[in-house]
C-alpha cells in the first residue's frame, strides 16, 4: 500500500502554553492514520506533529523545515484562520507557498457552509511549495472533521500531480473516466523517506553511566585546537581593524619621518655658528614641502623659524628651542607674508649641539622595516602605526560566525511576568555579552524546548548561518538530554569529547560536522549558569581564538587563599576576587561564597577563577594562606 507522508501543525497560543489543550491535533492524526481515510490504495502516515503560538515566524519555521528539509507530502495546519488579530496562519502560508490551490479551500468552504454560516469567517489558504501540499484547517474539532472529510479523497491524486508520478496519475485518470475500476499499485513510486528521529529515552531504560570517557581540561583544549583547520583571511580597512588579528607580517612602505623634522618649536641653525645673533630668513610650518623654494638654504649667520614636526633646511644641523632665544629686531610683513610684524633678528643664548632636536629621515622606522608580526592583535597603537606606515587596508583573520542557543522547557525569555515552573534564560545573554567583550558578534537563536523536533530544527536553522554554535543545557544524563544523539544521528557529527574532569562543567561536549564541505563546530555547555560561564572561558574563547589565529593565553597568577577550601575529587574552578594588598608579594584570593553551579550571584565582581586541584588521599583540603594558581577573568 502506498503512503502519504504527513505533518500536522497546531497553531494556538493556548495550546503552545499547555499541550494538553490541543484536541484537534490528535484528532486529525487519528483521521489521517485510518487505513481507509484516503482510499485508492493509499494510507496516511503522520511523521511529525508540532504546536506553535500564533506567530508568523514560528509557523513558517515549521513549514520550511517540513517541506524543504523533510520533504513531507502534505502539511496540515490547524487553527489561526479566523478574524482575530492573532489569527495569522493564512498570512504565514501565503508568504511561504509557491502557488495557491483555491479549489481545496473552496471545497472545504462549501461543505462547512452547509453546516453553519460561521464557516464564512474562515480564511483558510491551501497551496504548494516545492513538492509539498499545505492545507489550512480551522481550529475546532468539528471544523477539522468537516473540512478533512471534504477534501481527503482528492489528496492522493494531488500529491501524485505535485510529485509528477505519471503512471499513478494515468491510472487515477482511468479510474475517474471509468476505464478501469481496479485498485492499483504504482511500480514507479519512490521509496518513502524516513526523517531523522531521536526519541526520548525512557527514564527506566536510560544509561546510568555516560559512554564518553572523562578527559582532562588540557586534553579537551588540545582536541579543540587540533580540530581547527587553517585560518581564513579577509581584507579590511585599517580603521575597522580594531581587535582583529593580522595574518601576515607588515613592513613599512615609507621612512618615518620621511624628511628631516624639527622636534621643537624654535629655529633651524648651523650648529657651527655657536651662540650669538642670527638673521631670520623666514618661517616654516608643519606640512610645508621639503626641497621647495619656500625653505631657503642656510648660510652662516642665518636661521629659519620652524614649528614642531616641520621640515628643516637640508643644511641645518641643529634646532634651538624658542626658550633659548631673544628677539632682537622685528620688521613689518610684506605682501606675501600677510599683515602684522615678523621677526628679523634673534639672539641664541645657549651653544647648540650637532643634531640637537632634529629627527633624521627614517630615525623611527625605515622603509621596509618589519613593524608588526603576523598574528598580532590590533589595538589603538597598532592602528596608528599601520596608518603611519602607509596602510589603508590590511589582511586579518576572518571572524567566525557564532550562534548561541539555549535549550530547556523551563526557560523563558525576559520581558513577561515569570510563569509557574519557569526561569528566565540568563545563560544566553551572559554568553553573548562575554563574546562581545572579546570582539565577536554572536547571533541569538532563542530557546529550543525539550523536544526532538524543535531542538533539531533550531540547530538546523542555526548551522546554516554560523560556523560555531554554542548551546547550553541538554548534555547531561537526563531522559530529555537529547543534544548528543541529535548531533550524532541527525547531523552526522563527530563528538570529540562528551565529559571533562572538572567542576563545574563535567558534561561539556565538543563536536564537529561537515555541511556543504565546511566544518561546523558545536560547543555544548551545561545548563547551570555558572557552569556555562566557566566552560565558555575555558573552551569557547580558546576555540574562537584558535580560529582567528589569536595565540594569546589567559593570564594566570599565583594567589594566597584568604579562606580554606575542601577539595572535590575533580579539579575545581572556583570564583574569587583577587586583590593586591599593600603588604605581601602575592595577591590575596577572596572567595565569592557558595560555589554551587547554579548560583550566578557568586559570579558578581569575581575577577578570577581559582584553579583548585582534585582531592587526593594526601591532600584533602587547602587552608588559608596556601598558594594556588588563579586565572584572571576581568582585567578592568
Coordinates of C-alpha atoms in Angstrom, one line a residue:
X1 CA 0.0 0.0 0.0
X2 CA 1.3 3.4 -1.0
X3 CA 1.7 6.0 1.8
X4 CA 1.5 9.8 2.1
X5 CA 3.9 11.4 4.5
X6 CA 2.0 13.9 6.6
X7 CA 3.0 16.6 9.2
X8 CA 0.4 18.3 11.4
X9 CA 1.0 21.7 13.0
X10 CA -1.4 23.1 15.6
X11 CA -1.3 26.9 15.7
X12 CA -2.6 28.2 19.0
X13 CA -1.2 30.5 21.8
X14 CA -3.3 28.5 24.3
X15 CA -2.1 25.1 23.1
X16 CA 1.5 26.1 22.9
X17 CA 1.4 27.1 26.6
X18 CA -0.2 23.8 27.6
X19 CA -0.1 21.0 25.0
X20 CA -3.0 19.2 26.9
X21 CA -5.3 21.8 25.4
X22 CA -4.7 20.5 21.9
X23 CA -7.6 18.3 21.0
X24 CA -7.8 18.9 17.2
X25 CA -4.2 17.8 16.5
X26 CA -4.6 14.3 18.0
X27 CA -8.0 14.0 16.3
X28 CA -6.6 14.8 12.9
X29 CA -3.7 12.4 13.5
X30 CA -6.3 9.7 14.1
X31 CA -8.2 10.6 10.9
X32 CA -5.1 10.6 8.7
X33 CA -3.9 7.3 10.1
X34 CA -7.1 5.5 9.3
X35 CA -6.3 2.9 6.5
X36 CA -9.5 3.8 4.7
X37 CA -9.1 7.6 5.1
X38 CA -7.8 8.4 1.6
X39 CA -8.9 5.3 -0.3
X40 CA -7.3 4.4 -3.7
X41 CA -4.9 2.0 -2.0
X42 CA -3.2 4.9 -0.1
X43 CA -2.6 5.2 3.6
X44 CA -1.7 8.3 5.6
X45 CA 1.5 8.2 7.7
X46 CA 1.8 11.1 10.2
X47 CA 5.5 11.6 10.6
X48 CA 5.6 14.9 12.5
X49 CA 3.3 16.9 14.8
X50 CA 4.0 20.2 16.4
X51 CA 2.4 23.1 18.3
X52 CA 3.4 26.7 17.9
X53 CA 1.9 30.0 19.1
X54 CA 0.1 32.4 16.7
X55 CA 3.3 33.8 15.3
X56 CA 4.2 34.1 11.6
X57 CA 7.9 33.4 12.2
X58 CA 7.2 30.3 14.3
X59 CA 4.7 29.0 11.7
X60 CA 7.0 29.5 8.7
X61 CA 9.9 27.9 10.5
X62 CA 8.0 24.6 10.7
X63 CA 6.6 24.9 7.2
X64 CA 10.1 25.4 5.8
X65 CA 11.6 22.6 7.7
X66 CA 8.9 20.1 6.9
X67 CA 8.7 20.9 3.2
X68 CA 12.3 21.9 2.3
X69 CA 14.3 19.6 4.6
X70 CA 12.0 16.6 5.3
X71 CA 10.0 16.6 2.0
X72 CA 6.6 16.0 3.6
X73 CA 3.8 15.2 1.0
X74 CA 1.2 17.1 3.0
X75 CA 1.3 19.6 5.8
X76 CA -1.9 20.3 7.7
X77 CA -2.1 23.4 9.8
X78 CA -4.9 23.6 12.4
X79 CA -6.2 27.0 13.7
X80 CA -5.3 30.6 13.3
X81 CA -7.6 31.1 10.2
X82 CA -10.2 33.4 11.8
X83 CA -10.6 37.2 12.1
X84 CA -8.8 37.9 15.4
X85 CA -5.6 39.9 15.5
X86 CA -3.6 36.9 16.4
X87 CA -5.0 34.7 13.6
X88 CA -2.1 34.8 11.1
X89 CA -1.9 31.3 9.7
X90 CA -3.1 32.3 6.2
X91 CA -0.6 35.1 6.1
X92 CA 2.2 32.8 7.1
X93 CA 1.1 30.3 4.5
X94 CA 0.8 32.8 1.6
X95 CA 4.3 34.2 2.4
X96 CA 5.7 30.7 2.1
X97 CA 3.9 28.9 -0.8
X98 CA 4.9 29.0 -4.5
X99 CA 1.3 28.7 -5.8
X100 CA -2.2 28.6 -4.3
X101 CA -4.7 25.8 -4.5
X102 CA -8.0 27.6 -4.2
X103 CA -10.1 24.6 -5.2
X104 CA -9.3 22.9 -1.9
X105 CA -10.2 26.0 0.1
X106 CA -13.4 26.3 -1.8
X107 CA -14.3 22.6 -1.3
X108 CA -13.8 22.9 2.5
X109 CA -15.8 26.1 2.5
X110 CA -18.8 24.7 0.5
X111 CA -19.0 21.7 2.8
X112 CA -18.7 23.8 6.0
X113 CA -21.2 26.4 4.9
X114 CA -24.0 23.8 4.7
X115 CA -23.3 23.0 8.4
X116 CA -23.0 26.6 9.8
X117 CA -23.0 30.1 8.5
X118 CA -20.0 30.7 10.8
X119 CA -17.9 29.0 8.1
X120 CA -17.9 32.2 6.2
X121 CA -15.5 33.6 8.8
X122 CA -12.7 31.1 8.0
X123 CA -9.9 32.5 5.8
X124 CA -8.2 29.1 5.2
X125 CA -5.5 29.0 2.4
X126 CA -4.2 26.0 0.5
X127 CA -1.1 25.9 -1.7
X128 CA 2.0 24.2 -2.9
X129 CA 5.7 24.7 -2.1
X130 CA 8.2 22.5 -4.0
X131 CA 6.6 19.0 -3.7
X132 CA 4.6 19.7 -0.6
X133 CA 0.9 20.4 -0.3
X134 CA 0.0 22.8 2.5
X135 CA -3.6 22.9 3.8
X136 CA -5.0 25.3 6.4
X137 CA -7.8 23.8 8.6
X138 CA -9.9 25.7 11.2
X139 CA -9.1 25.1 14.8
X140 CA -12.2 23.4 16.3
X141 CA -12.6 19.6 16.3
X142 CA -15.9 19.8 14.5
X143 CA -14.5 22.0 11.7
X144 CA -11.4 19.8 11.3
X145 CA -13.6 16.7 10.7
X146 CA -15.9 18.5 8.3
X147 CA -13.0 20.0 6.2
X148 CA -10.9 16.9 6.2
X149 CA -13.9 14.8 5.0
X150 CA -14.5 17.3 2.2
X151 CA -11.0 17.0 0.6
X152 CA -9.5 13.7 1.8
X153 CA -10.4 11.8 -1.4
X154 CA -8.5 14.1 -3.7
X155 CA -5.4 14.4 -1.6
X156 CA -3.6 11.3 -3.0
X157 CA -4.1 12.5 -6.6
X158 CA -3.0 16.0 -5.7
X159 CA 0.2 14.5 -4.2
X160 CA 0.8 12.5 -7.3
X161 CA 0.3 15.5 -9.5
X162 CA 2.7 17.7 -7.4
X163 CA 5.4 15.0 -7.4
X164 CA 4.8 14.1 -11.1
X165 CA 4.2 10.3 -10.5
X166 CA 3.0 9.8 -14.1
X167 CA 2.0 6.1 -14.0
X168 CA -0.1 6.7 -10.9
X169 CA -1.7 9.8 -12.4
X170 CA -2.7 7.9 -15.6
X171 CA -4.3 5.1 -13.6
X172 CA -6.3 7.6 -11.5
X173 CA -7.5 9.2 -14.7
X174 CA -8.6 5.8 -15.9
X175 CA -10.5 5.2 -12.7
X176 CA -12.2 8.6 -12.9
X177 CA -13.1 8.0 -16.5
X178 CA -14.5 4.5 -15.7
X179 CA -11.9 2.8 -18.0
X180 CA -10.9 0.6 -15.1
X181 CA -12.2 0.1 -11.6
X182 CA -9.4 -1.9 -10.2
X183 CA -7.2 -0.8 -7.4
X184 CA -3.6 -0.2 -8.4
X185 CA -0.2 -0.2 -7.0
X186 CA 2.4 2.1 -8.5
X187 CA 5.5 0.4 -9.8
X188 CA 7.3 3.7 -10.1
X189 CA 6.6 5.0 -6.7
X190 CA 9.6 6.4 -4.9
X191 CA 10.6 4.8 -1.6
X192 CA 9.4 6.7 1.4
X193 CA 12.0 9.0 3.1
X194 CA 12.5 8.4 6.8
X195 CA 13.4 11.7 8.5
X196 CA 15.8 11.7 11.4
X197 CA 14.1 10.9 14.6
X198 CA 15.6 10.7 18.1
X199 CA 13.0 9.6 20.6
X200 CA 13.2 10.4 24.3
X201 CA 14.8 7.7 26.3
X202 CA 12.5 6.1 28.8
X203 CA 13.6 7.1 32.3
X204 CA 13.7 3.4 33.4
X205 CA 15.9 2.4 30.5
X206 CA 18.3 5.3 30.2
X207 CA 22.0 4.8 30.7
X208 CA 23.2 5.2 34.3
X209 CA 26.8 6.0 33.2
X210 CA 28.0 8.1 30.3
X211 CA 29.5 6.2 27.4
X212 CA 32.0 9.1 26.9
X213 CA 35.4 8.9 28.7
X214 CA 36.2 11.7 31.1
X215 CA 39.2 13.7 29.9
X216 CA 41.2 16.5 31.5
X217 CA 40.7 20.2 30.7
X218 CA 44.1 20.2 29.0
X219 CA 43.2 17.2 26.8
X220 CA 39.9 18.9 25.9
X221 CA 41.6 22.1 24.8
X222 CA 44.1 20.1 22.8
X223 CA 41.3 18.3 20.9
X224 CA 39.6 21.7 20.2
X225 CA 42.9 23.1 18.8
X226 CA 43.5 20.0 16.7
X227 CA 40.1 20.3 15.1
X228 CA 40.6 23.8 13.7
X229 CA 42.0 24.0 10.2
X230 CA 44.0 26.8 8.6
X231 CA 42.6 30.2 9.4
X232 CA 40.7 32.2 6.8
X233 CA 41.8 35.7 5.7
X234 CA 39.9 38.8 4.7
X235 CA 40.9 42.4 3.8
X236 CA 39.5 45.2 5.9
X237 CA 40.0 49.0 6.2
X238 CA 42.6 49.8 8.9
X239 CA 40.0 51.9 10.8
X240 CA 37.8 48.8 11.1
X241 CA 40.7 46.5 12.2
X242 CA 40.5 47.1 15.9
X243 CA 40.7 43.9 17.9
X244 CA 41.4 41.9 14.8
X245 CA 44.3 39.5 14.2
X246 CA 46.9 40.2 11.5
X247 CA 47.6 37.2 9.2
X248 CA 50.8 38.4 7.6
X249 CA 53.9 40.3 8.6
X250 CA 53.6 44.1 7.9
X251 CA 56.6 46.1 6.5
X252 CA 56.7 49.9 6.4
X253 CA 56.1 51.4 3.0
X254 CA 57.9 54.6 3.9
X255 CA 60.6 56.1 6.0
X256 CA 59.3 57.6 9.2
X257 CA 59.8 60.5 9.3
X258 CA 60.2 60.9 5.5
X259 CA 62.2 64.1 5.9
X260 CA 64.4 65.9 8.5
X261 CA 62.0 67.2 11.0
X262 CA 62.1 69.6 14.0
X263 CA 61.3 68.2 17.4
X264 CA 60.7 71.6 19.0
X265 CA 59.2 75.0 18.2
X266 CA 62.3 77.1 17.5
X267 CA 64.9 77.8 14.9
X268 CA 66.9 75.6 12.5
X269 CA 70.5 76.7 12.6
X270 CA 74.1 75.8 11.7
X271 CA 75.4 74.3 15.0
X272 CA 78.9 75.5 14.0
X273 CA 77.8 79.2 14.3
X274 CA 77.6 78.7 18.1
X275 CA 75.8 81.4 20.2
X276 CA 75.0 84.9 19.1
X277 CA 72.8 86.8 16.7
X278 CA 71.1 85.2 13.6
X279 CA 69.1 86.7 10.7
X280 CA 65.7 85.1 10.4
X281 CA 65.2 84.2 6.8
X282 CA 61.6 83.0 7.1
X283 CA 59.2 80.7 9.0
X284 CA 58.4 77.1 8.1
X285 CA 55.3 75.4 9.5
X286 CA 54.4 71.7 9.7
X287 CA 53.2 70.4 6.3
X288 CA 55.5 72.5 4.2
X289 CA 57.0 70.6 1.3
X290 CA 60.8 69.9 1.8
X291 CA 63.0 70.9 -1.1
X292 CA 60.8 73.8 -2.4
X293 CA 61.9 77.4 -2.6
X294 CA 59.7 78.1 0.5
X295 CA 62.5 76.6 2.5
X296 CA 65.7 78.6 1.7
X297 CA 69.2 77.4 2.1
X298 CA 71.0 78.2 5.3
X299 CA 74.2 80.2 5.3
X300 CA 76.4 81.2 8.3
X301 CA 74.7 83.7 10.5
X302 CA 71.2 82.9 9.3
X303 CA 68.4 80.7 10.7
X304 CA 64.8 79.6 9.8
X305 CA 61.9 79.7 12.3
X306 CA 60.3 76.2 12.5
X307 CA 57.3 74.5 14.2
X308 CA 57.3 71.1 15.8
X309 CA 57.1 68.5 13.1
X310 CA 58.0 70.9 10.3
X311 CA 60.7 70.0 7.7
X312 CA 64.0 71.9 8.2
X313 CA 66.6 73.0 5.5
X314 CA 68.9 70.3 4.3
X315 CA 71.9 72.3 5.6
X316 CA 70.6 72.7 9.2
X317 CA 72.5 70.7 11.8
X318 CA 70.5 71.8 15.0
X319 CA 67.3 73.2 16.2
X320 CA 67.3 75.8 19.0
X321 CA 64.1 76.0 21.1
X322 CA 62.3 79.3 21.4
X323 CA 63.0 79.4 25.1
X324 CA 66.8 79.7 24.4
X325 CA 66.5 82.8 22.2
X326 CA 65.8 86.6 22.5
X327 CA 64.1 88.7 19.9
X328 CA 66.5 91.4 18.8
X329 CA 64.8 93.1 15.9
X330 CA 61.5 92.9 14.0
X331 CA 60.0 94.3 10.8
X332 CA 56.7 94.9 9.1
X333 CA 55.5 91.9 7.0
X334 CA 55.5 92.2 3.2
X335 CA 52.5 91.4 1.0
X336 CA 53.3 87.6 0.7
X337 CA 53.7 87.3 4.5
X338 CA 50.4 89.0 5.3
X339 CA 49.6 91.7 7.8
X340 CA 51.5 92.3 11.1
X341 CA 55.1 92.1 12.2
X342 CA 57.8 89.4 11.5
X343 CA 61.0 88.5 13.3
X344 CA 64.1 89.9 11.6
X345 CA 66.9 89.0 14.0
X346 CA 67.2 86.9 17.1
X347 CA 70.0 86.1 19.6
X348 CA 70.8 82.5 20.6
X349 CA 71.7 82.3 24.3
X350 CA 73.0 78.6 24.5
X351 CA 75.5 76.9 22.4
X352 CA 73.7 74.4 20.1
X353 CA 75.0 70.9 19.6
X354 CA 75.2 68.9 16.4
X355 CA 71.8 67.0 15.8
X356 CA 70.1 68.8 18.6
X357 CA 66.3 68.4 18.4
X358 CA 66.3 67.0 14.9
X359 CA 64.6 63.8 13.8
X360 CA 66.7 62.4 10.9
X361 CA 64.9 60.7 7.9
X362 CA 63.9 57.2 8.9
X363 CA 65.1 57.5 12.5
X364 CA 61.8 56.0 13.8
X365 CA 61.2 53.4 11.1
X366 CA 63.0 52.9 7.8
X367 CA 61.2 51.9 4.6
X368 CA 61.0 48.0 4.5
X369 CA 61.3 47.6 8.3
X370 CA 59.2 44.9 9.9
X371 CA 56.7 46.8 12.1
X372 CA 54.1 44.2 13.0
X373 CA 54.4 40.4 13.0
X374 CA 51.7 38.0 11.8
X375 CA 49.1 37.1 14.4
X376 CA 49.5 40.4 16.3
X377 CA 46.3 41.6 17.9
X378 CA 45.5 45.1 16.6
X379 CA 44.9 47.7 19.2
X380 CA 44.8 51.6 19.0
X381 CA 48.7 51.8 18.8
X382 CA 48.8 49.2 16.1
X383 CA 46.2 51.0 14.1
X384 CA 48.1 54.3 14.3
X385 CA 51.3 52.5 13.3
X386 CA 49.7 50.9 10.3
X387 CA 48.4 54.3 9.1
X388 CA 51.8 56.0 9.7
X389 CA 53.5 53.3 7.6
X390 CA 51.1 53.9 4.6
X391 CA 48.4 51.2 5.0
X392 CA 44.8 51.9 4.1
X393 CA 43.7 48.2 4.2
X394 CA 45.2 45.2 5.9
X395 CA 44.8 41.4 5.9
X396 CA 43.3 40.0 9.0
X397 CA 41.8 36.6 10.1
X398 CA 38.2 36.2 9.3
X399 CA 35.9 36.3 12.3
X400 CA 33.9 33.1 12.8
X401 CA 30.2 33.5 12.7
X402 CA 28.8 32.4 16.1
X403 CA 25.4 31.5 17.3
X404 CA 24.0 31.0 20.8
X405 CA 21.1 28.6 21.5
X406 CA 19.6 27.8 24.9
X407 CA 17.6 24.6 25.5
X408 CA 15.1 23.6 28.1
X409 CA 11.3 23.5 28.8
X410 CA 11.9 25.6 31.9
X411 CA 13.4 28.6 30.1
X412 CA 11.5 31.8 29.4
X413 CA 12.6 34.9 27.6
X414 CA 12.7 38.0 29.8
X415 CA 10.1 40.7 29.2
X416 CA 6.9 38.9 30.5
X417 CA 5.9 38.0 34.1
X418 CA 7.6 34.8 35.1
X419 CA 5.3 31.8 34.5
X420 CA 5.0 29.0 37.1
X421 CA 7.8 26.4 36.7
X422 CA 9.9 28.7 34.6
X423 CA 13.1 30.6 35.0
X424 CA 14.4 33.5 32.9
X425 CA 17.1 32.5 30.4
X426 CA 20.2 34.2 31.7
X427 CA 22.7 31.9 30.0
X428 CA 22.2 33.3 26.5
X429 CA 22.6 37.0 27.3
X430 CA 25.6 36.2 29.6
X431 CA 27.4 34.3 26.8
X432 CA 26.5 36.9 24.2
X433 CA 27.9 39.6 26.4
X434 CA 31.1 37.6 27.0
X435 CA 31.6 37.1 23.3
X436 CA 31.0 40.8 22.5
X437 CA 33.5 41.7 25.2
X438 CA 36.1 39.6 23.3
X439 CA 35.4 41.2 19.9
X440 CA 32.8 38.7 18.4
X441 CA 29.3 39.4 17.1
X442 CA 27.1 36.4 18.0
X443 CA 23.6 35.7 16.8
X444 CA 20.8 34.9 19.2
X445 CA 18.9 31.7 18.1
X446 CA 16.5 31.8 21.0
X447 CA 15.3 28.8 23.1
X448 CA 14.7 25.2 22.0
X449 CA 12.2 23.3 24.1
X450 CA 13.0 19.8 25.1
X451 CA 11.5 18.1 22.1
X452 CA 13.4 16.2 19.4
X453 CA 11.9 18.2 16.5
X454 CA 12.2 21.7 18.0
X455 CA 15.8 21.1 19.1
X456 CA 16.7 19.6 15.7
X457 CA 15.0 22.4 13.8
X458 CA 16.6 25.1 15.8
X459 CA 20.1 23.6 15.3
X460 CA 19.5 23.2 11.6
X461 CA 18.4 26.8 11.3
X462 CA 21.5 27.9 13.2
X463 CA 24.2 26.0 11.5
X464 CA 23.0 27.2 8.1
X465 CA 24.0 30.7 9.3
X466 CA 27.0 30.2 11.6
X467 CA 30.4 28.4 11.8
X468 CA 30.2 27.8 15.6
X469 CA 27.0 27.0 17.5
X470 CA 27.1 27.4 21.3
X471 CA 24.4 25.6 23.2
X472 CA 23.5 25.5 26.9
X473 CA 21.7 22.6 28.5
X474 CA 20.6 19.1 27.3
X475 CA 24.0 17.5 27.6
X476 CA 23.9 15.7 30.9
X477 CA 22.3 12.3 31.8
X478 CA 18.6 13.3 32.0
X479 CA 16.0 11.4 29.9
X480 CA 15.4 14.7 27.9
X481 CA 19.1 15.5 27.3
X482 CA 19.0 15.0 23.5
X483 CA 21.8 17.0 22.1
X484 CA 24.4 14.3 21.8
X485 CA 22.1 11.8 19.9
X486 CA 20.7 14.6 17.8
X487 CA 24.1 15.7 16.7
X488 CA 25.2 12.2 16.0
X489 CA 22.1 10.8 14.3
X490 CA 20.7 13.9 12.6
X491 CA 23.9 15.9 11.6
X492 CA 26.4 13.0 11.4
X493 CA 28.6 14.9 13.8
X494 CA 31.7 13.6 15.4
X495 CA 31.8 14.0 19.1
X496 CA 35.4 14.7 20.1
X497 CA 34.6 14.7 23.8
X498 CA 31.5 14.4 26.0
X499 CA 32.8 14.7 29.5
X500 CA 35.6 16.7 31.1
X501 CA 37.2 16.1 34.5
X502 CA 36.3 19.4 36.1
X503 CA 33.9 21.2 38.4
X504 CA 31.7 22.8 37.3
X505 CA 31.1 21.7 33.7
X506 CA 31.6 17.9 33.6
X507 CA 29.1 17.3 30.7
X508 CA 30.7 19.8 28.3
X509 CA 30.6 18.4 24.8
X510 CA 32.5 19.4 21.7
X511 CA 31.5 18.1 18.2
X512 CA 32.1 18.9 14.5
X513 CA 30.3 18.1 11.3
X514 CA 30.6 18.8 7.6
X515 CA 28.0 20.9 5.9
X516 CA 28.5 21.8 2.2
X517 CA 32.2 20.9 2.6
X518 CA 32.5 23.4 5.5
X519 CA 33.3 22.4 9.1
X520 CA 30.7 23.3 11.6
X521 CA 31.6 23.4 15.3
X522 CA 29.3 22.6 18.2
X523 CA 30.3 23.5 21.8
X524 CA 27.5 22.3 24.1
X525 CA 27.8 23.7 27.6
X526 CA 25.9 22.7 30.7
X527 CA 22.7 24.5 31.5
X528 CA 23.6 25.7 35.0
X529 CA 24.6 29.4 34.7
X530 CA 27.9 29.2 36.4
X531 CA 28.9 26.1 34.6
X532 CA 28.1 27.7 31.3
X533 CA 30.1 30.8 32.1
X534 CA 33.2 28.9 33.4
X535 CA 33.3 26.5 30.5
X536 CA 32.8 29.3 28.0
X537 CA 36.0 30.8 29.3
X538 CA 37.9 27.6 29.3
X539 CA 36.8 26.1 26.0
X540 CA 34.7 28.6 23.9
X541 CA 37.2 31.5 23.9
X542 CA 40.2 29.2 23.1
X543 CA 38.2 27.7 20.2
X544 CA 37.4 31.1 18.7
X545 CA 40.9 32.5 19.3
X546 CA 42.3 29.4 17.6
X547 CA 40.0 30.0 14.6
X548 CA 41.2 33.7 14.5
X549 CA 44.9 32.9 14.9
X550 CA 45.0 34.6 18.2
X551 CA 47.8 33.0 20.2
X552 CA 47.2 34.9 23.4
X553 CA 46.7 32.9 26.6
X554 CA 44.8 33.6 29.8
X555 CA 46.8 35.4 32.5
X556 CA 47.5 33.0 35.4
X557 CA 48.9 34.4 38.6
X558 CA 49.8 32.9 42.0
X559 CA 47.5 34.0 44.8
X560 CA 47.2 33.5 48.6
X561 CA 44.0 32.0 49.8
X562 CA 42.0 34.1 52.3
X563 CA 39.9 31.1 53.4
X564 CA 40.0 27.3 53.4
X565 CA 38.6 25.0 50.7
X566 CA 37.5 21.4 50.9
X567 CA 38.8 19.8 47.7
X568 CA 36.5 18.0 45.3
X569 CA 37.6 14.7 43.6
X570 CA 37.6 16.7 40.3
X571 CA 39.8 19.8 39.7
X572 CA 37.6 22.8 40.5
X573 CA 37.4 26.3 39.1
X574 CA 36.2 28.5 42.0
X575 CA 35.1 32.1 41.5
X576 CA 37.1 34.5 43.5
X577 CA 38.0 38.2 43.9
X578 CA 41.8 38.8 43.6
X579 CA 43.1 41.9 45.4
X580 CA 46.7 43.2 45.6
X581 CA 47.3 44.2 49.2
X582 CA 49.9 46.8 50.3
X583 CA 51.9 44.2 52.1
X584 CA 53.0 40.8 50.7
X585 CA 54.5 39.6 47.5
X586 CA 51.4 37.9 46.2
X587 CA 47.8 39.0 45.7
X588 CA 45.1 37.6 48.0
X589 CA 42.2 35.5 46.8
X590 CA 38.8 36.1 48.5
X591 CA 36.0 33.5 47.9
X592 CA 32.7 34.8 46.5
X593 CA 30.8 32.3 48.6
X594 CA 29.0 29.1 47.9
X595 CA 30.3 27.6 44.7
X596 CA 27.2 25.8 43.6
X597 CA 27.0 25.8 39.8
X598 CA 23.5 27.3 39.6
X599 CA 24.4 30.3 41.8
X600 CA 25.1 33.1 39.3
X601 CA 25.1 35.7 42.1
X602 CA 28.5 34.5 43.2
X603 CA 30.0 35.5 39.8
X604 CA 29.3 39.1 40.6
X605 CA 32.5 41.1 41.0
X606 CA 34.6 37.9 40.6
X607 CA 37.8 38.7 38.6
X608 CA 39.4 35.2 38.7
X609 CA 38.9 31.5 38.7
X610 CA 40.9 29.7 41.3
X611 CA 42.4 26.5 39.8
X612 CA 42.0 24.1 42.7
X613 CA 43.5 20.6 42.3
X614 CA 41.5 17.4 42.7
X615 CA 41.3 15.8 46.1
X616 CA 43.9 13.1 46.8
X617 CA 44.5 10.8 49.8
X618 CA 47.4 13.0 50.8
X619 CA 45.6 16.3 50.1
X620 CA 42.0 16.6 51.3
X621 CA 41.7 20.4 51.6
X622 CA 43.5 23.7 51.2
X623 CA 44.0 26.0 54.1
X624 CA 44.0 29.8 54.5
X625 CA 47.5 31.0 53.4
X626 CA 48.0 28.3 50.9
X627 CA 49.1 29.4 47.4
X628 CA 47.1 28.4 44.3
X629 CA 47.0 29.4 40.6
X630 CA 44.3 31.8 39.6
X631 CA 43.2 32.6 36.1
X632 CA 42.3 36.3 35.7
X633 CA 38.9 36.8 34.1
X634 CA 38.3 40.6 34.4
X635 CA 41.2 43.0 34.0
X636 CA 39.1 46.1 34.1

